[in-house]
Amino acid sequence: MAAAQPSVGRALALLVASGAAIVGMVLLVICYTGIGVTSLTSSVEDMDPCVEVYSAGTDSATVRYTVVPPQAICTWDVAGEPTEVVVASASPVLFGIGAVLAVGGVLASVGLLVAPRLRR
């Protein structure tokens, strides 16, 4: 008994879906890497007062990173009030396109791989 030949259309759809997922993941890596690099370079050139306090190693300033939206946020004490300053952030458009391509590509790829097995 010969195995059924895979369809060219399904293979092409799988190629496009996996390609979209890869492009999306690359865009997300660019977004997050850009935040890290910008955070590091902001401590060298045109230093924000919060980053200056953080670089000095005092406990009155912290830097945290958020996943969505991708940002580096410096929090410090100014006259007893916590103040937040966005040190670096990724382009919301670039992040959105990357997220849609990555998630959509992965879901489409999984769907294309699993659907024929479910029909049997």
mmCIF file of N, CA, C and O in Angstrom, residues 13-91:
data_model
loop_
_atom_site.group_PDB
_atom_site.id
_atom_site.type_symbol
_atom_site.label_atom_id
_atom_site.label_comp_id
_atom_site.label_asym_id
_atom_site.label_seq_id
_atom_site.Cartn_x
_atom_site.Cartn_y
_atom_site.Cartn_z
ATOM 1 N N ALA A 13 1.534 26.162 2.131
ATOM 2 C CA ALA A 13 0.916 26.840 3.279
ATOM 3 C C ALA A 13 1.766 26.649 4.537
ATOM 4 O O ALA A 13 1.953 27.587 5.322
ATOM 5 N N LEU A 14 2.306 25.467 4.723
ATOM 6 C CA LEU A 14 3.176 25.191 5.870
ATOM 7 C C LEU A 14 4.467 25.999 5.783
ATOM 8 O O LEU A 14 4.948 26.536 6.786
ATOM 9 N N LEU A 15 5.007 26.132 4.570
ATOM 10 C CA LEU A 15 6.204 26.941 4.362
ATOM 11 C C LEU A 15 5.936 28.404 4.710
ATOM 12 O O LEU A 15 6.728 29.040 5.416
ATOM 13 N N VAL A 16 4.823 28.941 4.252
ATOM 14 C CA VAL A 16 4.481 30.342 4.529
ATOM 15 C C VAL A 16 4.227 30.550 6.025
ATOM 16 O O VAL A 16 4.698 31.521 6.623
ATOM 17 N N ALA A 17 3.488 29.633 6.651
ATOM 18 C CA ALA A 17 3.179 29.765 8.078
ATOM 19 C C ALA A 17 4.432 29.690 8.934
ATOM 20 O O ALA A 17 4.630 30.501 9.846
ATOM 21 N N SER A 18 5.317 28.733 8.634
ATOM 22 C CA SER A 18 6.539 28.625 9.429
ATOM 23 C C SER A 18 7.467 29.802 9.157
ATOM 24 O O SER A 18 8.153 30.283 10.062
ATOM 25 N N GLY A 19 7.483 30.297 7.923
ATOM 26 C CA GLY A 19 8.267 31.491 7.608
ATOM 27 C C GLY A 19 7.773 32.703 8.363
ATOM 28 O O GLY A 19 8.566 33.504 8.880
ATOM 29 N N ALA A 20 6.445 32.868 8.453
ATOM 30 C CA ALA A 20 5.865 33.989 9.209
ATOM 31 C C ALA A 20 6.228 33.887 10.682
ATOM 32 O O ALA A 20 6.553 34.896 11.326
ATOM 33 N N ALA A 21 6.204 32.671 11.215
ATOM 34 C CA ALA A 21 6.568 32.476 12.628
ATOM 35 C C ALA A 21 8.022 32.854 12.869
ATOM 36 O O ALA A 21 8.345 33.526 13.860
ATOM 37 N N ILE A 22 8.900 32.463 11.964
ATOM 38 C CA ILE A 22 10.319 32.785 12.126
ATOM 39 C C ILE A 22 10.556 34.284 12.025
ATOM 40 O O ILE A 22 11.286 34.862 12.841
ATOM 41 N N VAL A 23 9.942 34.929 11.041
ATOM 42 C CA VAL A 23 10.087 36.387 10.898
ATOM 43 C C VAL A 23 9.560 37.091 12.146
ATOM 44 O O VAL A 23 10.177 38.029 12.659
ATOM 45 N N GLY A 24 8.419 36.644 12.663
ATOM 46 C CA GLY A 24 7.858 37.234 13.875
ATOM 47 C C GLY A 24 8.781 37.086 15.067
ATOM 48 O O GLY A 24 8.986 38.033 15.847
ATOM 49 N N MET A 25 9.376 35.923 15.220
ATOM 50 C CA MET A 25 10.299 35.705 16.343
ATOM 51 C C MET A 25 11.551 36.563 16.209
ATOM 52 O O MET A 25 12.054 37.087 17.207
ATOM 53 N N VAL A 26 12.040 36.724 14.986
ATOM 54 C CA VAL A 26 13.197 37.587 14.766
ATOM 55 C C VAL A 26 12.860 39.034 15.134
ATOM 56 O O VAL A 26 13.654 39.736 15.776
ATOM 57 N N LEU A 27 11.672 39.498 14.745
ATOM 58 C CA LEU A 27 11.249 40.858 15.103
ATOM 59 C C LEU A 27 11.157 41.030 16.616
ATOM 60 O O LEU A 27 11.563 42.068 17.162
ATOM 61 N N LEU A 28 10.652 40.024 17.319
ATOM 62 C CA LEU A 28 10.563 40.104 18.781
ATOM 63 C C LEU A 28 11.954 40.118 19.416
ATOM 64 O O LEU A 28 12.198 40.869 20.371
ATOM 65 N N VAL A 29 12.863 39.330 18.882
ATOM 66 C CA VAL A 29 14.244 39.338 19.387
ATOM 67 C C VAL A 29 14.866 40.718 19.179
ATOM 68 O O VAL A 29 15.545 41.242 20.064
ATOM 69 N N ILE A 30 14.608 41.325 18.028
ATOM 70 C CA ILE A 30 15.119 42.673 17.759
ATOM 71 C C ILE A 30 14.560 43.664 18.775
ATOM 72 O O ILE A 30 15.296 44.513 19.294
ATOM 73 N N CYS A 31 13.271 43.570 19.065
ATOM 74 C CA CYS A 31 12.645 44.480 20.042
ATOM 75 C C CYS A 31 13.302 44.345 21.411
ATOM 76 O O CYS A 31 13.702 45.352 22.017
ATOM 77 N N TYR A 32 13.409 43.128 21.917
ATOM 78 C CA TYR A 32 13.945 42.925 23.266
ATOM 79 C C TYR A 32 15.444 43.201 23.346
ATOM 80 O O TYR A 32 15.921 43.736 24.344
ATOM 81 N N THR A 33 16.181 42.866 22.304
ATOM 82 C CA THR A 33 17.610 43.172 22.286
ATOM 83 C C THR A 33 17.836 44.675 22.248
ATOM 84 O O THR A 33 18.729 45.193 22.922
ATOM 85 N N GLY A 34 17.007 45.367 21.473
ATOM 86 C CA GLY A 34 17.109 46.832 21.394
ATOM 87 C C GLY A 34 16.896 47.490 22.739
ATOM 88 O O GLY A 34 17.581 48.473 23.077
ATOM 89 N N ILE A 35 15.987 46.963 23.540
ATOM 90 C CA ILE A 35 15.740 47.520 24.871
ATOM 91 C C ILE A 35 16.972 47.323 25.762
ATOM 92 O O ILE A 35 17.392 48.241 26.463
ATOM 93 N N GLY A 36 17.557 46.144 25.703
ATOM 94 C CA GLY A 36 18.749 45.885 26.509
ATOM 95 C C GLY A 36 19.910 46.780 26.119
ATOM 96 O O GLY A 36 20.578 47.362 26.973
ATOM 97 N N VAL A 37 20.127 46.923 24.825
ATOM 98 C CA VAL A 37 21.232 47.761 24.351
ATOM 99 C C VAL A 37 20.983 49.221 24.702
ATOM 100 O O VAL A 37 21.890 49.923 25.164
ATOM 101 N N THR A 38 19.755 49.696 24.511
ATOM 102 C CA THR A 38 19.430 51.087 24.828
ATOM 103 C C THR A 38 19.579 51.349 26.322
ATOM 104 O O THR A 38 20.051 52.414 26.727
ATOM 105 N N SER A 39 19.198 50.383 27.144
ATOM 106 C CA SER A 39 19.357 50.535 28.596
ATOM 107 C C SER A 39 20.830 50.675 28.968
ATOM 108 O O SER A 39 21.197 51.503 29.798
ATOM 109 N N LEU A 40 21.664 49.854 28.352
ATOM 110 C CA LEU A 40 23.095 49.901 28.647
ATOM 111 C C LEU A 40 23.736 51.195 28.159
ATOM 112 O O LEU A 40 24.538 51.801 28.862
ATOM 113 N N THR A 41 23.368 51.635 26.967
ATOM 114 C CA THR A 41 23.978 52.852 26.430
ATOM 115 C C THR A 41 23.444 54.104 27.099
ATOM 116 O O THR A 41 24.124 55.123 27.121
ATOM 117 N N SER A 42 22.239 54.037 27.669
ATOM 118 C CA SER A 42 21.713 55.221 28.349
ATOM 119 C C SER A 42 22.488 55.500 29.634
ATOM 120 O O SER A 42 22.463 56.614 30.152
ATOM 121 N N SER A 43 23.172 54.484 30.153
ATOM 122 C CA SER A 43 23.978 54.709 31.352
ATOM 123 C C SER A 43 25.330 55.324 31.004
ATOM 124 O O SER A 43 26.071 55.734 31.883
ATOM 125 N N VAL A 44 25.638 55.410 29.709
ATOM 126 C CA VAL A 44 26.913 55.976 29.281
ATOM 127 C C VAL A 44 26.742 57.382 28.717
ATOM 128 O O VAL A 44 27.471 58.295 29.058
ATOM 129 N N GLU A 45 25.749 57.563 27.861
ATOM 130 C CA GLU A 45 25.548 58.849 27.207
ATOM 131 C C GLU A 45 24.185 59.428 27.578
ATOM 132 O O GLU A 45 23.198 58.718 27.647
ATOM 133 N N ASP A 46 24.128 60.708 27.815
ATOM 134 C CA ASP A 46 22.889 61.420 28.150
ATOM 135 C C ASP A 46 22.134 60.715 29.273
ATOM 136 O O ASP A 46 20.990 60.307 29.124
ATOM 137 N N MET A 47 22.786 60.599 30.413
ATOM 138 C CA MET A 47 22.262 59.824 31.524
ATOM 139 C C MET A 47 21.088 60.510 32.216
ATOM 140 O O MET A 47 21.163 61.673 32.584
ATOM 141 N N ASP A 48 20.010 59.778 32.379
ATOM 142 C CA ASP A 48 18.848 60.230 33.131
ATOM 143 C C ASP A 48 19.218 60.211 34.609
ATOM 144 O O ASP A 48 19.994 59.360 35.041
ATOM 145 N N PRO A 49 18.664 61.123 35.414
ATOM 146 C CA PRO A 49 19.003 61.124 36.852
ATOM 147 C C PRO A 49 18.720 59.783 37.542
ATOM 148 O O PRO A 49 19.485 59.349 38.400
ATOM 149 N N CYS A 50 17.645 59.121 37.145
ATOM 150 C CA CYS A 50 17.317 57.825 37.741
ATOM 151 C C CYS A 50 18.387 56.795 37.404
ATOM 152 O O CYS A 50 18.829 56.032 38.259
ATOM 153 N N VAL A 51 18.811 56.766 36.160
ATOM 154 C CA VAL A 51 19.846 55.826 35.733
ATOM 155 C C VAL A 51 21.165 56.157 36.423
ATOM 156 O O VAL A 51 21.932 55.261 36.782
ATOM 157 N N GLU A 52 21.413 57.437 36.631
ATOM 158 C CA GLU A 52 22.618 57.859 37.333
ATOM 159 C C GLU A 52 22.638 57.314 38.762
ATOM 160 O O GLU A 52 23.641 56.795 39.235
ATOM 161 N N VAL A 53 21.496 57.435 39.450
ATOM 162 C CA VAL A 53 21.382 56.920 40.813
ATOM 163 C C VAL A 53 21.516 55.394 40.807
ATOM 164 O O VAL A 53 22.187 54.808 41.653
ATOM 165 N N TYR A 54 20.908 54.734 39.829
ATOM 166 C CA TYR A 54 20.993 53.271 39.716
ATOM 167 C C TYR A 54 22.432 52.834 39.442
ATOM 168 O O TYR A 54 22.921 51.865 40.029
ATOM 169 N N SER A 55 23.118 53.552 38.548
ATOM 170 C CA SER A 55 24.511 53.220 38.206
ATOM 171 C C SER A 55 25.450 53.409 39.385
ATOM 172 O O SER A 55 26.477 52.736 39.484
ATOM 173 N N ALA A 56 25.085 54.324 40.287
ATOM 174 C CA ALA A 56 25.914 54.554 41.470
ATOM 175 C C ALA A 56 25.838 53.392 42.450
ATOM 176 O O ALA A 56 26.647 53.295 43.375
ATOM 177 N N GLY A 57 24.847 52.507 42.251
ATOM 178 C CA GLY A 57 24.744 51.321 43.102
ATOM 179 C C GLY A 57 23.951 51.524 44.375
ATOM 180 O O GLY A 57 24.042 50.708 45.285
ATOM 181 N N THR A 58 23.183 52.598 44.460
ATOM 182 C CA THR A 58 22.371 52.816 45.655
ATOM 183 C C THR A 58 21.106 51.968 45.588
ATOM 184 O O THR A 58 20.703 51.508 44.526
ATOM 185 N N ASP A 59 20.488 51.774 46.752
ATOM 186 C CA ASP A 59 19.253 50.984 46.813
ATOM 187 C C ASP A 59 18.013 51.815 46.515
ATOM 188 O O ASP A 59 16.907 51.282 46.503
ATOM 189 N N SER A 60 18.165 53.111 46.273
ATOM 190 C CA SER A 60 16.995 53.963 46.067
ATOM 191 C C SER A 60 16.495 53.945 44.630
ATOM 192 O O SER A 60 15.500 54.589 44.322
ATOM 193 N N ALA A 61 17.149 53.209 43.732
ATOM 194 C CA ALA A 61 16.706 53.122 42.347
ATOM 195 C C ALA A 61 16.766 51.680 41.864
ATOM 196 O O ALA A 61 17.680 50.937 42.205
ATOM 197 N N THR A 62 15.774 51.296 41.078
ATOM 198 C CA THR A 62 15.734 49.961 40.486
ATOM 199 C C THR A 62 15.349 50.082 39.015
ATOM 200 O O THR A 62 14.660 51.023 38.631
ATOM 201 N N VAL A 63 15.786 49.133 38.231
ATOM 202 C CA VAL A 63 15.389 49.055 36.828
ATOM 203 C C VAL A 63 14.679 47.727 36.636
ATOM 204 O O VAL A 63 15.174 46.686 37.060
ATOM 205 N N ARG A 64 13.502 47.786 36.043
ATOM 206 C CA ARG A 64 12.765 46.554 35.756
ATOM 207 C C ARG A 64 12.372 46.546 34.289
ATOM 208 O O ARG A 64 12.260 47.596 33.655
ATOM 209 N N TYR A 65 12.184 45.365 33.785
ATOM 210 C CA TYR A 65 11.847 45.187 32.376
ATOM 211 C C TYR A 65 10.451 44.583 32.285
ATOM 212 O O TYR A 65 10.122 43.660 33.022
ATOM 213 N N THR A 66 9.637 45.112 31.373
ATOM 214 C CA THR A 66 8.301 44.563 31.163
ATOM 215 C C THR A 66 8.280 43.822 29.831
ATOM 216 O O THR A 66 8.978 44.193 28.892
ATOM 217 N N VAL A 67 7.460 42.786 29.778
ATOM 218 C CA VAL A 67 7.362 41.972 28.569
ATOM 219 C C VAL A 67 6.417 42.612 27.571
ATOM 220 O O VAL A 67 6.721 42.741 26.391
ATOM 221 N N VAL A 68 5.227 42.989 28.020
ATOM 222 C CA VAL A 68 4.244 43.656 27.161
ATOM 223 C C VAL A 68 3.747 44.885 27.880
ATOM 224 O O VAL A 68 3.142 44.764 28.936
ATOM 225 N N PRO A 69 3.973 46.064 27.392
ATOM 226 C CA PRO A 69 4.820 46.424 26.262
ATOM 227 C C PRO A 69 6.285 46.301 26.653
ATOM 228 O O PRO A 69 6.640 46.491 27.818
ATOM 229 N N PRO A 70 7.144 45.986 25.691
ATOM 230 C CA PRO A 70 8.563 45.830 26.021
ATOM 231 C C PRO A 70 9.194 47.172 26.394
ATOM 232 O O PRO A 70 9.293 48.064 25.564
ATOM 233 N N GLN A 71 9.552 47.298 27.662
ATOM 234 C CA GLN A 71 10.134 48.547 28.173
ATOM 235 C C GLN A 71 11.134 48.260 29.280
ATOM 236 O O GLN A 71 11.052 47.238 29.948
ATOM 237 N N ALA A 72 12.047 49.203 29.469
ATOM 238 C CA ALA A 72 12.918 49.218 30.640
ATOM 239 C C ALA A 72 12.500 50.435 31.450
ATOM 240 O O ALA A 72 12.494 51.551 30.943
ATOM 241 N N ILE A 73 12.097 50.212 32.701
ATOM 242 C CA ILE A 73 11.565 51.283 33.544
ATOM 243 C C ILE A 73 12.452 51.434 34.776
ATOM 244 O O ILE A 73 12.706 50.463 35.494
ATOM 245 N N CYS A 74 12.902 52.649 34.998
ATOM 246 C CA CYS A 74 13.727 52.963 36.165
ATOM 247 C C CYS A 74 12.822 53.614 37.213
ATOM 248 O O CYS A 74 12.112 54.577 36.918
ATOM 249 N N THR A 75 12.827 53.074 38.417
ATOM 250 C CA THR A 75 12.028 53.614 39.518
ATOM 251 C C THR A 75 12.974 54.106 40.599
ATOM 252 O O THR A 75 13.904 53.402 40.984
ATOM 253 N N TRP A 76 12.723 55.331 41.084
ATOM 254 C CA TRP A 76 13.568 55.886 42.130
ATOM 255 C C TRP A 76 12.763 56.795 43.024
ATOM 256 O O TRP A 76 11.638 57.163 42.733
ATOM 257 N N ASP A 77 13.358 57.132 44.155
ATOM 258 C CA ASP A 77 12.719 57.966 45.174
ATOM 259 C C ASP A 77 13.081 59.430 44.946
ATOM 260 O O ASP A 77 14.250 59.793 44.969
ATOM 261 N N VAL A 78 12.058 60.265 44.739
ATOM 262 C CA VAL A 78 12.264 61.711 44.628
ATOM 263 C C VAL A 78 11.441 62.359 45.737
ATOM 264 O O VAL A 78 10.215 62.357 45.692
ATOM 265 N N ALA A 79 12.125 62.863 46.740
ATOM 266 C CA ALA A 79 11.482 63.512 47.888
ATOM 267 C C ALA A 79 10.428 62.603 48.520
ATOM 268 O O ALA A 79 9.335 63.035 48.867
ATOM 269 N N GLY A 80 10.755 61.323 48.658
ATOM 270 C CA GLY A 80 9.845 60.385 49.306
ATOM 271 C C GLY A 80 8.771 59.817 48.396
ATOM 272 O O GLY A 80 8.015 58.953 48.804
ATOM 273 N N GLU A 81 8.669 60.285 47.163
ATOM 274 C CA GLU A 81 7.670 59.791 46.208
ATOM 275 C C GLU A 81 8.337 58.885 45.180
ATOM 276 O O GLU A 81 9.327 59.285 44.554
ATOM 277 N N PRO A 82 7.815 57.682 44.984
ATOM 278 C CA PRO A 82 8.378 56.831 43.927
ATOM 279 C C PRO A 82 8.069 57.425 42.548
ATOM 280 O O PRO A 82 6.933 57.781 42.258
ATOM 281 N N THR A 83 9.095 57.559 41.723
ATOM 282 C CA THR A 83 8.948 58.135 40.388
ATOM 283 C C THR A 83 9.460 57.135 39.361
ATOM 284 O O THR A 83 10.530 56.556 39.539
ATOM 285 N N GLU A 84 8.688 56.928 38.291
ATOM 286 C CA GLU A 84 9.078 55.996 37.237
ATOM 287 C C GLU A 84 9.466 56.757 35.979
ATOM 288 O O GLU A 84 8.814 57.728 35.601
ATOM 289 N N VAL A 85 10.541 56.311 35.343
ATOM 290 C CA VAL A 85 11.021 56.887 34.098
ATOM 291 C C VAL A 85 11.239 55.746 33.113
ATOM 292 O O VAL A 85 11.906 54.764 33.447
ATOM 293 N N VAL A 86 10.660 55.853 31.920
ATOM 294 C CA VAL A 86 10.887 54.842 30.890
ATOM 295 C C VAL A 86 12.245 55.122 30.259
ATOM 296 O O VAL A 86 12.448 56.160 29.635
ATOM 297 N N VAL A 87 13.174 54.216 30.467
ATOM 298 C CA VAL A 87 14.535 54.383 29.966
ATOM 299 C C VAL A 87 14.621 53.946 28.507
ATOM 300 O O VAL A 87 15.278 54.581 27.695
ATOM 301 N N ALA A 88 13.935 52.862 28.168
ATOM 302 C CA ALA A 88 13.944 52.352 26.797
ATOM 303 C C ALA A 88 12.628 51.637 26.523
ATOM 304 O O ALA A 88 12.059 51.012 27.418
ATOM 305 N N SER A 89 12.170 51.748 25.294
ATOM 306 C CA SER A 89 10.973 51.007 24.891
ATOM 307 C C SER A 89 11.083 50.646 23.426
ATOM 308 O O SER A 89 11.720 51.345 22.643
ATOM 309 N N ALA A 90 10.453 49.543 23.064
ATOM 310 C CA ALA A 90 10.458 49.096 21.677
ATOM 311 C C ALA A 90 9.299 49.753 20.943
ATOM 312 O O ALA A 90 8.316 50.179 21.550
ATOM 313 N N SER A 91 9.428 49.811 19.639
ATOM 314 C CA SER A 91 8.357 50.345 18.805
ATOM 315 C C SER A 91 7.111 49.476 18.968
ATOM 316 O O SER A 91 7.161 48.265 18.743
#
